[in-house]
């Protein structure tokens, strides 16, 4: 996994990784920001720009939210106390937020999907969303719409240059 460029946004956030497949595979209904419980070598690995949210999802168990399937590779300068790359990580959310999101996610066809991981004011955060899975024909429609918008934008740009 190659080291990624970290760019600081205007609001003080530094992106670590994004789940690009989430917006392709799911229709996003609601989003929330939550914290993540990490160990020291995980934070160092994230600051180095490594992290992967592909195939990751969140689950609510016993009133607590957990991030499952997210990979944070071992820190290369870590010692024998290095972390496990694919361990389950607890998400930090208020009880009301967990209840609201668990209620939505318990409906048939809805799931909790992580969208991106980033640092805000030095703390690791996760953008979590409730998503409804898209059917194959919905994905094709979305791709056609995006292609049409790109084509329109391209034509408008060439007309402005003339």
XYZ file of N, CA, C and O in Angstrom:
648
model
N 0.845 -1.167 0.000
C 0.000 0.000 0.000
C 0.893 1.233 0.000
O 1.773 1.371 0.827
N 0.688 2.089 -0.952
C 1.514 3.283 -1.093
C 1.089 4.360 -0.108
O -0.068 4.437 0.297
N 2.045 5.186 0.265
C 1.749 6.304 1.159
C 0.929 7.331 0.404
O 1.239 7.677 -0.730
N -0.116 7.824 1.020
C -1.020 8.753 0.356
C -0.688 10.187 0.739
O -0.174 10.455 1.822
N -0.985 11.086 -0.174
C -0.787 12.511 0.107
C -1.860 12.978 1.078
O -3.044 12.740 0.871
N -1.427 13.638 2.134
C -2.372 14.182 3.097
C -2.468 15.683 2.866
O -1.457 16.375 2.849
N -3.685 16.161 2.665
C -3.903 17.587 2.451
C -4.848 18.095 3.515
O -5.880 17.482 3.791
N -4.493 19.225 4.106
C -5.336 19.807 5.138
C -6.395 20.686 4.487
O -6.098 21.544 3.664
N -7.648 20.434 4.858
C -8.761 21.209 4.313
C -8.901 22.512 5.086
O -8.226 22.752 6.084
N -9.819 23.361 4.626
C -10.024 24.670 5.260
C -10.546 24.539 6.683
O -10.285 25.393 7.523
N -11.286 23.457 6.973
C -11.844 23.296 8.319
C -10.890 22.582 9.272
O -11.272 22.213 10.374
N -9.642 22.363 8.878
C -8.650 21.762 9.763
C -8.644 20.254 9.755
O -8.058 19.644 10.637
N -9.283 19.627 8.772
C -9.276 18.167 8.710
C -8.197 17.684 7.748
O -7.908 18.325 6.746
N -7.603 16.547 8.084
C -6.599 15.918 7.246
C -7.127 14.537 6.870
O -7.272 13.672 7.740
N -7.447 14.327 5.606
C -7.993 13.047 5.161
C -6.951 11.947 5.236
O -5.802 12.146 4.859
N -7.391 10.775 5.688
C -6.528 9.600 5.742
C -6.912 8.656 4.609
O -6.097 8.280 3.787
N -8.183 8.263 4.574
C -8.648 7.363 3.520
C -10.148 7.541 3.319
O -10.851 8.030 4.199
N -10.610 7.125 2.120
C -12.026 7.196 1.772
C -12.479 5.832 1.297
O -11.697 5.064 0.752
N -13.772 5.570 1.473
C -14.389 4.352 0.963
C -15.117 4.742 -0.324
O -16.275 5.120 -0.304
N -14.423 4.659 -1.443
C -14.983 5.106 -2.715
C -16.128 4.218 -3.185
O -17.025 4.660 -3.873
N -16.083 2.953 -2.835
C -17.126 2.028 -3.261
C -18.450 2.279 -2.552
O -19.496 1.875 -3.044
N -18.412 2.944 -1.408
C -19.636 3.144 -0.634
C -20.674 3.938 -1.411
O -21.854 3.560 -1.435
N -20.271 5.013 -2.059
C -21.242 5.827 -2.789
C -21.687 5.139 -4.074
O -22.749 5.453 -4.599
N -20.891 4.210 -4.570
C -21.274 3.455 -5.764
C -22.246 2.322 -5.407
O -23.204 2.074 -6.133
N -21.992 1.649 -4.289
C -22.791 0.477 -3.906
C -24.006 0.817 -3.052
O -24.925 0.010 -2.946
N -24.009 1.986 -2.413
C -25.081 2.342 -1.481
C -25.648 3.718 -1.793
O -24.925 4.613 -2.215
N -26.921 3.865 -1.523
C -27.574 5.170 -1.543
C -27.476 5.705 -0.120
O -28.016 5.103 0.810
N -26.780 6.814 0.074
C -26.516 7.353 1.407
C -27.747 8.117 1.891
O -28.205 9.050 1.242
N -28.267 7.714 3.069
C -29.467 8.336 3.613
C -29.165 9.343 4.718
O -29.821 10.371 4.812
N -28.201 9.035 5.587
C -27.881 9.904 6.719
C -26.413 9.708 7.083
O -25.871 8.605 6.926
N -25.750 10.773 7.590
C -24.340 10.706 7.951
C -24.122 11.233 9.358
O -24.901 12.048 9.851
N -23.036 10.767 9.978
C -22.655 11.251 11.302
C -21.142 11.126 11.456
O -20.522 10.265 10.837
N -20.560 12.007 12.268
C -19.142 11.943 12.587
C -18.987 11.285 13.943
O -19.716 11.616 14.886
N -18.050 10.351 14.057
C -17.808 9.712 15.349
C -16.309 9.494 15.528
O -15.550 9.477 14.561
N -15.909 9.325 16.768
C -14.511 9.068 17.085
C -14.225 7.579 17.032
O -15.133 6.747 16.954
N -12.947 7.223 17.079
C -12.522 5.827 17.037
C -11.561 5.585 18.193
O -10.675 6.401 18.453
N -11.715 4.444 18.870
C -10.779 4.055 19.920
C -9.615 3.342 19.249
O -9.790 2.296 18.633
N -8.418 3.936 19.345
C -7.227 3.393 18.702
C -6.105 3.220 19.719
O -6.097 3.874 20.759
N -5.148 2.345 19.392
C -3.936 2.214 20.200
C -2.844 3.045 19.528
O -2.999 3.495 18.390
N -1.728 3.244 20.220
C -0.687 4.154 19.756
C -0.120 3.847 18.391
O 0.080 4.734 17.568
N 0.156 2.565 18.110
C 0.757 2.239 16.814
C -0.248 2.415 15.680
O 0.150 2.688 14.549
N -1.542 2.298 15.961
C -2.556 2.551 14.939
C -2.567 4.025 14.556
O -2.656 4.367 13.369
N -2.463 4.893 15.534
C -2.447 6.332 15.275
C -1.216 6.701 14.451
O -1.308 7.458 13.484
N -0.065 6.119 14.794
C 1.161 6.413 14.044
C 1.044 5.930 12.607
O 1.480 6.612 11.674
N 0.443 4.773 12.406
C 0.258 4.253 11.060
C -0.699 5.141 10.258
O -0.474 5.403 9.072
N -1.766 5.632 10.905
C -2.700 6.536 10.226
C -2.043 7.869 9.897
O -2.280 8.442 8.837
N -1.225 8.383 10.796
C -0.535 9.649 10.522
C 0.437 9.501 9.352
O 0.710 10.459 8.647
N 0.965 8.290 9.158
C 1.847 8.035 8.018
C 1.053 7.948 6.717
O 1.636 7.888 5.639
N -0.288 7.921 6.816
C -1.130 7.948 5.627
C -1.661 6.601 5.198
O -2.163 6.457 4.094
N -1.568 5.590 6.056
C -2.035 4.262 5.699
C -3.372 3.979 6.360
O -3.586 4.318 7.514
N -4.255 3.344 5.641
C -5.569 2.962 6.161
C -6.429 2.506 5.004
O -6.233 2.926 3.864
N -7.384 1.618 5.281
C -8.205 1.067 4.217
C -9.605 0.790 4.764
O -9.755 0.055 5.738
N -10.611 1.373 4.127
C -11.995 1.173 4.542
C -12.780 0.277 3.583
O -13.987 0.141 3.725
N -12.104 -0.308 2.598
C -12.794 -1.209 1.669
C -13.323 -2.413 2.445
O -12.638 -2.973 3.289
N -14.536 -2.820 2.148
C -15.206 -3.962 2.790
C -15.446 -3.748 4.284
O -15.663 -4.701 5.011
N -15.388 -2.518 4.750
C -15.635 -2.242 6.168
C -17.102 -1.881 6.377
O -17.776 -1.383 5.474
N -17.599 -2.157 7.561
C -18.958 -1.795 7.942
C -18.997 -1.604 9.445
O -18.025 -1.906 10.144
N -20.095 -1.081 9.947
C -20.250 -0.871 11.386
C -21.427 -1.703 11.881
O -22.361 -1.999 11.133
N -21.361 -2.074 13.148
C -22.413 -2.878 13.760
C -22.662 -2.352 15.172
O -21.740 -1.889 15.843
N -23.902 -2.420 15.611
C -24.253 -2.019 16.973
C -24.477 -3.274 17.787
O -25.324 -4.105 17.449
N -23.693 -3.430 18.860
C -23.784 -4.591 19.752
C -23.885 -4.114 21.195
O -22.973 -3.440 21.680
N -24.954 -4.453 21.851
C -25.084 -4.123 23.272
C -24.960 -2.651 23.572
O -24.335 -2.280 24.567
N -25.512 -1.804 22.741
C -25.472 -0.368 22.987
C -24.153 0.286 22.620
O -23.923 1.448 22.952
N -23.252 -0.448 21.948
C -21.978 0.105 21.518
C -21.834 -0.096 20.011
O -22.257 -1.116 19.474
N -21.212 0.871 19.348
C -20.993 0.773 17.906
C -19.568 0.289 17.653
O -18.628 0.744 18.311
N -19.408 -0.640 16.703
C -18.117 -1.233 16.383
C -17.838 -1.117 14.891
O -18.716 -1.340 14.076
N -16.601 -0.797 14.550
C -16.145 -0.762 13.166
C -15.477 -2.100 12.865
O -14.536 -2.502 13.556
N -15.958 -2.780 11.826
C -15.483 -4.120 11.506
C -14.950 -4.131 10.083
O -15.563 -3.577 9.174
N -13.820 -4.775 9.887
C -13.272 -4.968 8.552
C -12.367 -3.850 8.063
O -11.826 -3.944 6.967
N -12.190 -2.794 8.835
C -11.279 -1.717 8.435
C -9.848 -2.156 8.724
O -9.568 -2.741 9.772
N -8.962 -1.872 7.785
C -7.577 -2.296 7.956
C -6.675 -1.094 8.187
O -6.669 -0.148 7.398
N -5.930 -1.158 9.279
C -4.869 -0.191 9.556
C -3.602 -1.031 9.658
O -3.429 -1.784 10.619
N -2.717 -0.970 8.649
C -1.537 -1.839 8.649
C -0.653 -1.600 9.866
O -0.682 -0.523 10.470
N 0.141 -2.624 10.203
C 1.056 -2.491 11.342
C 2.028 -1.345 11.087
O 2.454 -1.109 9.957
N 2.387 -0.653 12.158
C 3.355 0.436 12.073
C 4.728 -0.178 11.846
O 5.152 -1.073 12.575
N 5.424 0.281 10.812
C 6.669 -0.383 10.419
C 7.773 -0.256 11.471
O 8.649 -1.103 11.526
N 7.734 0.768 12.303
C 8.747 0.919 13.339
C 8.248 0.428 14.693
O 8.887 0.670 15.712
N 7.100 -0.239 14.701
C 6.551 -0.763 15.951
C 7.333 -1.972 16.421
O 8.060 -2.619 15.671
N 7.149 -2.319 17.678
C 7.862 -3.458 18.240
C 6.894 -4.633 18.421
O 5.881 -4.717 17.739
N 7.159 -5.489 19.358
C 6.303 -6.664 19.574
C 4.910 -6.291 20.078
O 4.006 -7.108 20.053
N 4.715 -5.057 20.498
C 3.412 -4.597 20.984
C 2.583 -3.960 19.869
O 1.646 -3.226 20.139
N 2.935 -4.238 18.624
C 2.204 -3.695 17.484
C 0.779 -4.251 17.469
O 0.511 -5.329 18.005
N -0.137 -3.540 16.830
C -1.557 -3.902 16.811
C -1.862 -4.912 15.701
O -1.077 -5.112 14.784
N -3.055 -5.515 15.785
C -3.541 -6.402 14.727
C -4.191 -5.518 13.657
O -5.022 -4.667 13.976
N -3.871 -5.717 12.380
C -4.361 -4.814 11.330
C -5.878 -4.797 11.151
O -6.449 -3.761 10.874
N -6.560 -5.921 11.306
C -7.998 -5.967 11.004
C -8.847 -6.179 12.253
O -9.922 -6.764 12.171
N -8.413 -5.689 13.384
C -9.195 -5.899 14.604
C -10.443 -5.017 14.607
O -10.523 -4.024 13.885
N -11.427 -5.390 15.438
C -12.634 -4.574 15.581
C -12.294 -3.359 16.440
O -11.595 -3.479 17.446
N -12.804 -2.198 16.036
C -12.525 -0.966 16.768
C -13.830 -0.333 17.236
O -14.790 -0.245 16.481
N -13.823 0.111 18.479
C -15.014 0.725 19.055
C -15.164 2.146 18.525
O -14.188 2.883 18.393
N -16.404 2.520 18.219
C -16.703 3.870 17.761
C -17.271 4.675 18.922
O -18.071 4.170 19.709
N -16.867 5.924 19.004
C -17.286 6.798 20.098
C -18.454 7.659 19.645
O -18.287 8.562 18.824
N -19.627 7.335 20.170
C -20.845 8.074 19.839
C -21.676 8.222 21.103
O -21.586 7.408 22.017
N -22.512 9.257 21.146
C -23.430 9.427 22.250
C -24.522 8.365 22.171
O -24.839 7.845 21.101
N -25.096 8.030 23.309
C -26.109 6.978 23.373
C -27.286 7.264 22.444
O -27.776 6.377 21.750
N -27.729 8.518 22.407
C -28.857 8.867 21.535
C -28.507 8.685 20.062
O -29.334 8.254 19.262
N -27.276 9.038 19.700
C -26.847 8.846 18.315
C -26.819 7.363 17.954
O -27.252 6.969 16.867
N -26.310 6.547 18.863
C -26.266 5.103 18.616
C -27.675 4.549 18.470
O -27.953 3.769 17.554
N -28.594 4.958 19.339
C -29.974 4.465 19.267
C -30.641 4.898 17.964
O -31.342 4.118 17.326
N -30.408 6.134 17.560
C -31.009 6.640 16.328
C -30.466 5.878 15.116
O -31.221 5.430 14.257
N -29.148 5.698 15.066
C -28.546 4.998 13.942
C -28.842 3.501 13.989
O -29.024 2.878 12.942
N -28.904 2.912 15.164
C -29.215 1.486 15.264
C -30.646 1.233 14.822
O -30.939 0.226 14.174
N -31.552 2.162 15.133
C -32.933 2.028 14.689
C -33.050 2.064 13.179
O -33.769 1.280 12.577
N -32.298 2.976 12.566
C -32.330 3.067 11.113
C -31.671 1.845 10.475
O -32.166 1.303 9.493
N -30.532 1.422 11.043
C -29.782 0.313 10.450
C -30.483 -1.026 10.633
O -30.219 -1.963 9.894
N -31.396 -1.120 11.614
C -32.090 -2.385 11.836
C -33.206 -2.611 10.812
O -33.708 -3.721 10.698
N -33.586 -1.558 10.074
C -34.583 -1.730 9.032
C -34.022 -2.615 7.928
O -32.810 -2.638 7.694
N -34.900 -3.321 7.258
C -34.455 -4.248 6.216
C -33.817 -3.499 5.052
O -34.349 -2.520 4.547
N -32.634 -3.961 4.648
C -31.945 -3.380 3.501
C -31.029 -2.224 3.826
O -30.366 -1.697 2.943
N -30.957 -1.795 5.093
C -30.092 -0.676 5.472
C -28.889 -1.189 6.254
O -28.988 -2.163 6.999
N -27.765 -0.526 6.092
C -26.556 -0.907 6.801
C -25.744 0.330 7.168
O -25.942 1.398 6.598
N -24.839 0.187 8.121
C -23.943 1.269 8.526
C -22.642 1.133 7.745
O -21.951 0.117 7.852
N -22.313 2.162 6.966
C -21.157 2.120 6.081
C -20.214 3.263 6.429
O -20.644 4.413 6.504
N -18.912 3.001 6.636
C -17.958 4.094 6.836
C -17.618 4.747 5.503
O -17.376 4.055 4.511
N -17.625 6.079 5.453
C -17.335 6.801 4.217
C -15.886 7.264 4.137
O -15.247 7.139 3.102
N -15.374 7.840 5.229
C -13.988 8.304 5.220
C -13.446 8.380 6.633
O -14.206 8.480 7.612
N -12.126 8.319 6.749
C -11.428 8.447 8.023
C -10.509 9.653 7.896
O -9.878 9.846 6.860
N -10.458 10.470 8.944
C -9.673 11.700 8.880
C -9.291 12.144 10.279
O -9.792 11.617 11.275
N -8.353 13.089 10.345
C -7.970 13.720 11.605
C -8.605 15.095 11.667
O -8.524 15.866 10.712
N -9.244 15.395 12.776
C -9.769 16.733 13.032
C -9.218 17.173 14.381
O -9.460 16.529 15.393
N -8.473 18.261 14.358
C -7.847 18.814 15.560
C -7.026 17.749 16.289
O -7.051 17.640 17.514
N -6.326 16.923 15.523
C -5.434 15.926 16.102
C -6.087 14.626 16.522
O -5.415 13.725 17.006
N -7.397 14.505 16.367
C -8.106 13.291 16.784
C -8.652 12.555 15.562
O -9.170 13.167 14.641
N -8.533 11.239 15.597
C -9.009 10.417 14.478
C -10.537 10.358 14.514
O -11.141 10.088 15.555
N -11.154 10.634 13.381
C -12.616 10.626 13.259
C -13.011 9.733 12.095
O -12.231 9.485 11.172
N -14.262 9.277 12.135
C -14.815 8.448 11.076
C -16.153 9.028 10.674
O -16.955 9.389 11.535
N -16.388 9.150 9.388
C -17.680 9.594 8.878
C -18.486 8.334 8.573
O -18.126 7.559 7.691
N -19.557 8.132 9.312
C -20.379 6.933 9.220
C -21.716 7.297 8.591
O -22.259 8.367 8.870
N -22.244 6.423 7.743
C -23.495 6.707 7.048
C -24.423 5.508 7.102
O -23.977 4.369 7.195
N -25.719 5.793 7.048
C -26.714 4.746 6.867
C -26.961 4.666 5.373
O -27.278 5.662 4.734
N -26.758 3.472 4.814
C -26.892 3.314 3.380
C -27.837 2.188 3.006
O -27.970 1.205 3.730
N -28.496 2.378 1.876
C -29.373 1.349 1.324
C -28.692 0.806 0.081
O -28.295 1.574 -0.791
N -28.539 -0.498 -0.004
C -27.852 -1.123 -1.127
C -28.539 -0.854 -2.448
O -29.763 -0.929 -2.551
N -27.744 -0.525 -3.464
C -28.284 -0.264 -4.796
C -28.358 -1.574 -5.577
O -27.510 -2.456 -5.414
N -29.353 -1.671 -6.428
C -29.442 -2.793 -7.355
C -28.526 -2.499 -8.552
O -28.064 -1.373 -8.737
N -28.275 -3.511 -9.367
C -27.377 -3.355 -10.511
C -27.895 -2.292 -11.473
O -27.132 -1.450 -11.957
N -29.214 -2.272 -11.719
C -29.752 -1.281 -12.649
C -29.653 0.127 -12.089
O -29.493 1.092 -12.836
N -29.723 0.286 -10.758
C -29.539 1.604 -10.150
C -28.105 2.096 -10.336
O -27.866 3.283 -10.573
N -27.143 1.179 -10.204
C -25.743 1.549 -10.385
C -25.504 2.002 -11.827
O -24.796 2.971 -12.075
N -26.114 1.278 -12.766
C -25.948 1.646 -14.172
C -26.552 3.017 -14.449
O -25.972 3.821 -15.183
N -27.711 3.303 -13.861
C -28.342 4.617 -14.025
C -27.455 5.718 -13.460
O -27.306 6.778 -14.065
N -26.868 5.473 -12.298
C -25.993 6.472 -11.685
C -24.778 6.735 -12.562
O -24.347 7.881 -12.709
N -24.200 5.679 -13.139
C -23.054 5.856 -14.031
C -23.443 6.630 -15.292
O -22.690 7.491 -15.760
N -24.621 6.351 -15.844
C -25.087 7.078 -17.033
C -25.299 8.554 -16.714
O -24.943 9.429 -17.504
N -25.904 8.839 -15.543
C -26.132 10.231 -15.142
C -24.815 10.979 -14.967
O -24.662 12.118 -15.418
N -23.842 10.333 -14.299
C -22.548 10.971 -14.084
C -21.845 11.218 -15.413
O -21.233 12.283 -15.614
N -21.934 10.260 -16.335
C -21.313 10.420 -17.648
C -21.965 11.563 -18.426
O -21.278 12.360 -19.074
N -23.291 11.662 -18.350
C -24.001 12.744 -19.043
C -23.611 14.107 -18.466
O -23.392 15.066 -19.218
N -23.488 14.202 -17.138
C -23.091 15.465 -16.512
C -21.680 15.865 -16.918
O -21.401 17.036 -17.169
N -20.773 14.882 -16.983
C -19.410 15.165 -17.429
C -19.387 15.660 -18.859
O -18.662 16.603 -19.195
N -20.171 15.033 -19.707
C -20.230 15.426 -21.112
C -20.778 16.854 -21.266
O -20.245 17.650 -22.045
N -21.810 17.182 -20.501
C -22.381 18.533 -20.534
C -21.359 19.556 -20.056
O -21.178 20.613 -20.671
N -20.663 19.242 -18.960
C -19.653 20.156 -18.436
C -18.527 20.353 -19.442
O -18.012 21.466 -19.616
N -18.137 19.286 -20.129
C -17.082 19.365 -21.134
C -17.507 20.263 -22.296
O -16.743 21.102 -22.760
N -18.739 20.115 -22.755
C -19.250 20.951 -23.850
C -19.341 22.419 -23.440
O -19.004 23.310 -24.214
N -19.794 22.659 -22.219
C -19.892 24.041 -21.725
C -18.510 24.680 -21.646
O -18.339 25.860 -21.965
N -17.515 23.911 -21.236
C -16.160 24.441 -21.124
C -15.602 24.790 -22.504
O -14.934 25.826 -22.662
N -15.853 23.935 -23.487
C -15.346 24.235 -24.838
C -16.061 25.441 -25.432
O -15.451 26.217 -26.161
N -17.327 25.640 -25.147
C -18.051 26.812 -25.659
C -17.562 28.100 -25.008
O -17.544 29.148 -25.643
N -17.216 28.039 -23.730
C -16.715 29.235 -23.051
C -15.370 29.656 -23.599
O -15.030 30.840 -23.606
N -14.560 28.689 -24.023
C -13.223 29.006 -24.539
C -13.284 29.685 -25.901
O -12.361 30.372 -26.286
N -14.350 29.502 -26.654
C -14.458 30.074 -27.998
C -14.696 31.545 -27.968
O -15.036 32.323 -27.335
